PDB file of C-alpha atoms in Angstrom:
ATOM      1  CA  MET A 172       9.704 -18.414   0.140  1.00  0.00           C
ATOM      2  CA  GLN A 173       6.520 -20.276  -0.743  1.00  0.00           C
ATOM      3  CA  LYS A 174       5.157 -19.769  -4.271  1.00  0.00           C
ATOM      4  CA  GLU A 175       1.472 -19.484  -5.111  1.00  0.00           C
ATOM      5  CA  LEU A 176      -0.145 -19.378  -8.557  1.00  0.00           C
ATOM      6  CA  ARG A 177      -3.775 -18.353  -8.982  1.00  0.00           C
ATOM      7  CA  VAL A 178      -5.472 -18.551 -12.375  1.00  0.00           C
ATOM      8  CA  ALA A 179      -8.794 -16.733 -12.601  1.00  0.00           C
ATOM      9  CA  ALA A 180     -11.305 -15.568 -15.196  1.00  0.00           C
ATOM     10  CA  TYR A 181     -13.250 -12.294 -15.146  1.00  0.00           C
ATOM     11  CA  ALA A 182     -16.056 -10.632 -17.095  1.00  0.00           C
ATOM     12  CA  VAL A 183     -16.264  -7.092 -18.437  1.00  0.00           C
ATOM     13  CA  CYS A 184     -20.015  -6.540 -18.826  1.00  0.00           C
ATOM     14  CA  VAL A 185     -20.843  -3.097 -20.211  1.00  0.00           C
ATOM     15  CA  ARG A 186     -24.451  -2.273 -21.049  1.00  0.00           C
ATOM     16  CA  ASP A 187     -25.936   1.135 -21.837  1.00  0.00           C
ATOM     17  CA  GLY A 188     -22.790   2.947 -20.669  1.00  0.00           C
ATOM     18  CA  ARG A 189     -22.703   1.076 -17.357  1.00  0.00           C
ATOM     19  CA  ILE A 190     -20.351  -1.631 -16.096  1.00  0.00           C
ATOM     20  CA  LEU A 191     -21.269  -4.504 -13.810  1.00  0.00           C
ATOM     21  CA  LEU A 192     -19.023  -4.728 -10.749  1.00  0.00           C
ATOM     22  CA  ALA A 193     -18.842  -6.864  -7.624  1.00  0.00           C
ATOM     23  CA  ARG A 194     -17.535  -5.568  -4.285  1.00  0.00           C
ATOM     24  CA  TRP A 195     -14.672  -7.716  -3.018  1.00  0.00           C
ATOM     25  CA  VAL A 196     -14.151  -8.011   0.734  1.00  0.00           C
ATOM     26  CA  ALA A 197     -10.489  -8.395   1.703  1.00  0.00           C
ATOM     27  CA  ARG A 198      -9.337 -10.489   4.657  1.00  0.00           C
ATOM     28  CA  ASP A 199      -8.685  -7.280   6.597  1.00  0.00           C
ATOM     29  CA  GLY A 200     -12.283  -6.140   5.994  1.00  0.00           C
ATOM     30  CA  GLY A 201     -11.438  -3.599   3.280  1.00  0.00           C
ATOM     31  CA  LYS A 202     -13.937  -3.396   0.424  1.00  0.00           C
ATOM     32  CA  HIS A 203     -13.073  -2.629  -3.193  1.00  0.00           C
ATOM     33  CA  TRP A 204     -15.009  -2.955  -6.433  1.00  0.00           C
ATOM     34  CA  THR A 205     -13.780  -5.549  -8.907  1.00  0.00           C
ATOM     35  CA  LEU A 206     -14.865  -7.327 -12.054  1.00  0.00           C
ATOM     36  CA  PRO A 207     -17.159 -10.305 -11.553  1.00  0.00           C
ATOM     37  CA  GLY A 208     -15.097 -13.457 -11.699  1.00  0.00           C
ATOM     38  CA  GLY A 209     -12.663 -15.530  -9.747  1.00  0.00           C
ATOM     39  CA  GLY A 210     -10.434 -18.528  -9.429  1.00  0.00           C
ATOM     40  CA  MET A 211     -10.629 -21.570 -11.647  1.00  0.00           C
ATOM     41  CA  ASP A 212     -11.380 -24.945 -10.125  1.00  0.00           C
ATOM     42  CA  HIS A 213      -8.899 -27.674 -11.018  1.00  0.00           C
ATOM     43  CA  GLY A 214      -9.755 -29.021 -14.479  1.00  0.00           C
ATOM     44  CA  GLU A 215     -12.234 -26.227 -15.204  1.00  0.00           C
ATOM     45  CA  ASP A 216     -12.104 -24.320 -18.481  1.00  0.00           C
ATOM     46  CA  PRO A 217     -11.728 -20.531 -17.979  1.00  0.00           C
ATOM     47  CA  TYR A 218     -14.791 -19.972 -20.195  1.00  0.00           C
ATOM     48  CA  ASP A 219     -16.856 -22.008 -17.733  1.00  0.00           C
ATOM     49  CA  THR A 220     -15.169 -20.301 -14.772  1.00  0.00           C
ATOM     50  CA  VAL A 221     -16.257 -16.818 -15.827  1.00  0.00           C
ATOM     51  CA  ILE A 222     -19.856 -17.983 -16.314  1.00  0.00           C
ATOM     52  CA  ARG A 223     -19.937 -19.699 -12.906  1.00  0.00           C
ATOM     53  CA  GLU A 224     -18.229 -16.908 -11.009  1.00  0.00           C
ATOM     54  CA  ALA A 225     -20.337 -14.122 -12.555  1.00  0.00           C
ATOM     55  CA  GLU A 226     -23.510 -15.963 -11.562  1.00  0.00           C
ATOM     56  CA  GLU A 227     -22.237 -16.595  -8.023  1.00  0.00           C
ATOM     57  CA  GLU A 228     -21.271 -12.966  -7.483  1.00  0.00           C
ATOM     58  CA  THR A 229     -24.042 -11.097  -9.331  1.00  0.00           C
ATOM     59  CA  GLY A 230     -26.990 -13.432  -9.907  1.00  0.00           C
ATOM     60  CA  TYR A 231     -26.708 -12.960 -13.660  1.00  0.00           C
ATOM     61  CA  THR A 232     -26.140 -15.566 -16.329  1.00  0.00           C
ATOM     62  CA  VAL A 233     -23.487 -14.237 -18.694  1.00  0.00           C
ATOM     63  CA  GLU A 234     -22.307 -15.246 -22.124  1.00  0.00           C
ATOM     64  CA  PRO A 235     -18.629 -14.632 -22.864  1.00  0.00           C
ATOM     65  CA  LEU A 236     -18.401 -12.883 -26.236  1.00  0.00           C
ATOM     66  CA  THR A 237     -14.688 -12.516 -26.787  1.00  0.00           C
ATOM     67  CA  LEU A 238     -11.397 -13.025 -25.017  1.00  0.00           C
ATOM     68  CA  LEU A 239     -10.088  -9.521 -24.313  1.00  0.00           C
ATOM     69  CA  GLY A 240      -6.730 -10.514 -22.901  1.00  0.00           C
ATOM     70  CA  VAL A 241      -4.648 -11.893 -20.070  1.00  0.00           C
ATOM     71  CA  ASP A 242      -3.222  -9.894 -17.183  1.00  0.00           C
ATOM     72  CA  SER A 243      -0.312 -11.151 -15.101  1.00  0.00           C
ATOM     73  CA  ILE A 244       0.534  -9.769 -11.667  1.00  0.00           C
ATOM     74  CA  ARG A 245       3.180 -10.748  -9.137  1.00  0.00           C
ATOM     75  CA  ARG A 246       3.340  -9.651  -5.508  1.00  0.00           C
ATOM     76  CA  THR A 247       4.749 -10.726  -2.181  1.00  0.00           C
ATOM     77  CA  HIS A 248       2.099 -11.191   0.496  1.00  0.00           C
ATOM     78  CA  PRO A 249       2.490 -11.950   4.180  1.00  0.00           C
ATOM     79  CA  ARG A 250       0.764 -15.109   5.367  1.00  0.00           C
ATOM     80  CA  ARG A 251      -0.133 -16.354   8.802  1.00  0.00           C
ATOM     81  CA  LEU A 252       2.685 -17.357  11.125  1.00  0.00           C
ATOM     82  CA  GLY A 253       4.969 -14.728   9.599  1.00  0.00           C
ATOM     83  CA  ALA A 254       5.768 -16.474   6.324  1.00  0.00           C
ATOM     84  CA  ASP A 255       5.662 -14.574   3.039  1.00  0.00           C
ATOM     85  CA  VAL A 256       4.378 -15.945  -0.237  1.00  0.00           C
ATOM     86  CA  ASP A 257       5.512 -15.076  -3.757  1.00  0.00           C
ATOM     87  CA  PHE A 258       2.081 -14.675  -5.396  1.00  0.00           C
ATOM     88  CA  HIS A 259       1.552 -14.823  -9.163  1.00  0.00           C
ATOM     89  CA  GLY A 260      -1.944 -14.067 -10.458  1.00  0.00           C
ATOM     90  CA  LEU A 261      -2.914 -14.887 -14.024  1.00  0.00           C
ATOM     91  CA  ARG A 262      -6.204 -13.148 -14.875  1.00  0.00           C
ATOM     92  CA  ILE A 263      -8.094 -14.101 -18.034  1.00  0.00           C
ATOM     93  CA  VAL A 264     -10.466 -11.305 -19.060  1.00  0.00           C
ATOM     94  CA  TYR A 265     -13.528 -11.799 -21.262  1.00  0.00           C
ATOM     95  CA  GLU A 266     -16.082  -9.384 -22.638  1.00  0.00           C
ATOM     96  CA  ALA A 267     -19.456 -10.820 -21.679  1.00  0.00           C
ATOM     97  CA  ARG A 268     -23.120  -9.939 -21.915  1.00  0.00           C
ATOM     98  CA  VAL A 269     -25.902 -10.614 -19.470  1.00  0.00           C
ATOM     99  CA  THR A 270     -28.369 -13.157 -20.866  1.00  0.00           C
ATOM    100  CA  GLY A 271     -30.550 -13.877 -17.831  1.00  0.00           C
ATOM    101  CA  GLY A 272     -30.945 -13.919 -14.097  1.00  0.00           C
ATOM    102  CA  GLU A 273     -31.539 -11.060 -11.697  1.00  0.00           C
ATOM    103  CA  LEU A 274     -29.084  -8.821  -9.890  1.00  0.00           C
ATOM    104  CA  ARG A 275     -28.442 -10.052  -6.369  1.00  0.00           C
ATOM    105  CA  HIS A 276     -25.633  -9.993  -3.830  1.00  0.00           C
ATOM    106  CA  GLU A 277     -23.426 -12.989  -3.083  1.00  0.00           C
ATOM    107  CA  THR A 278     -23.727 -14.559   0.344  1.00  0.00           C
ATOM    108  CA  ASP A 279     -20.897 -16.412   2.082  1.00  0.00           C
ATOM    109  CA  GLY A 280     -18.415 -15.608  -0.677  1.00  0.00           C
ATOM    110  CA  SER A 281     -15.554 -13.241  -1.428  1.00  0.00           C
ATOM    111  CA  THR A 282     -17.925 -10.433  -2.487  1.00  0.00           C
ATOM    112  CA  ASP A 283     -20.835  -8.818  -0.653  1.00  0.00           C
ATOM    113  CA  MET A 284     -22.509  -6.648  -3.318  1.00  0.00           C
ATOM    114  CA  ALA A 285     -23.026  -6.356  -7.042  1.00  0.00           C
ATOM    115  CA  ALA A 286     -24.029  -3.176  -8.879  1.00  0.00           C
ATOM    116  CA  TRP A 287     -24.024  -1.365 -12.199  1.00  0.00           C
ATOM    117  CA  TYR A 288     -21.989   1.855 -12.390  1.00  0.00           C
ATOM    118  CA  ALA A 289     -21.866   4.462 -15.125  1.00  0.00           C
ATOM    119  CA  LEU A 290     -18.465   4.310 -16.821  1.00  0.00           C
ATOM    120  CA  GLU A 291     -17.791   7.923 -15.854  1.00  0.00           C
ATOM    121  CA  GLU A 292     -18.306   7.037 -12.159  1.00  0.00           C
ATOM    122  CA  VAL A 293     -15.617   4.329 -12.139  1.00  0.00           C
ATOM    123  CA  PRO A 294     -12.612   6.632 -11.479  1.00  0.00           C
ATOM    124  CA  ALA A 295     -14.182   7.772  -8.190  1.00  0.00           C
ATOM    125  CA  LEU A 296     -14.803   4.233  -6.902  1.00  0.00           C
ATOM    126  CA  GLU A 297     -12.631   2.380  -4.420  1.00  0.00           C
ATOM    127  CA  ARG A 298     -11.563  -0.371  -6.817  1.00  0.00           C
ATOM    128  CA  VAL A 299      -8.864  -2.924  -7.484  1.00  0.00           C
ATOM    129  CA  GLY A 300      -6.493  -2.422 -10.424  1.00  0.00           C
ATOM    130  CA  LEU A 301      -8.193  -5.210 -12.345  1.00  0.00           C
ATOM    131  CA  VAL A 302     -11.137  -2.895 -13.079  1.00  0.00           C
ATOM    132  CA  ASP A 303      -8.800  -0.471 -14.875  1.00  0.00           C
ATOM    133  CA  VAL A 304      -7.091  -3.346 -16.700  1.00  0.00           C
ATOM    134  CA  GLY A 305     -10.431  -4.768 -17.818  1.00  0.00           C
ATOM    135  CA  LEU A 306     -11.718  -1.419 -19.047  1.00  0.00           C
ATOM    136  CA  ALA A 307      -8.479  -0.732 -20.912  1.00  0.00           C
ATOM    137  CA  LEU A 308      -8.678  -4.148 -22.605  1.00  0.00           C
ATOM    138  CA  TRP A 309     -12.337  -3.514 -23.459  1.00  0.00           C
ATOM    139  CA  ARG A 310     -11.641  -0.055 -24.899  1.00  0.00           C
ATOM    140  CA  GLU A 311      -8.319  -0.720 -26.645  1.00  0.00           C
ATOM    141  CA  ARG A 312      -8.771  -4.355 -27.753  1.00  0.00           C
ATOM    142  CA  PRO A 313      -5.015  -4.797 -28.132  1.00  0.00           C
ATOM    143  CA  ALA A 314      -3.933  -7.398 -30.675  1.00  0.00           C
ATOM    144  CA  LEU A 315      -1.648  -9.044 -28.124  1.00  0.00           C
ATOM    145  CA  GLY A 316      -4.323  -9.063 -25.398  1.00  0.00           C
ATOM    146  CA  ARG A 317      -2.183  -7.025 -23.037  1.00  0.00           C
ATOM    147  CA  VAL A 318      -2.341  -3.425 -21.831  1.00  0.00           C
ATOM    148  CA  LEU A 319       0.471  -1.307 -20.528  1.00  0.00           C
ATOM    149  CA  PRO A 320       0.051   0.983 -17.489  1.00  0.00           C
ATOM    150  CA  SER A 321      -0.022   4.005 -19.825  1.00  0.00           C
ATOM    151  CA  GLN A 322      -3.151   2.559 -21.508  1.00  0.00           C
ATOM    152  CA  MET A 323      -5.152   2.301 -18.298  1.00  0.00           C
ATOM    153  CA  ASN A 324      -6.768   5.729 -18.214  1.00  0.00           C
ATOM    154  CA  VAL A 325     -10.335   5.007 -17.122  1.00  0.00           C
ATOM    155  CA  GLU A 326     -11.620   8.575 -17.346  1.00  0.00           C
TER     156      GLU A 326
END
């Protein structure tokens, strides 16, 4: 089975009780809200990745404030021509604040919208698990930079 490693950096931007999210469009056309961010380019520092990706997906310039933690996921995904891939995602999560720019939607990328949502609205959104992970890291600020499933209550 083919192995694939993806290292990415994401921003948790909370302002006035609202969180900034981007809507990810899956290959099958499904749409789910996620944290702004994405994959690192080869040789890129994750700090620079989160700044670049947040701007691409939301139009905002962000300043990472603190490293909240690292999330590791592993899944098996089918690929074209019937082959499966053993996928390992390493997701570096920062708290960040908006310092400039204007909200806009990404074009020709992996997301199609960006929006602010009240924290109490998040549980009702169609979202990826990373949103819950990011909010748990933001709320709990665990010393080891890791949250357990029992800590991911977003309500």
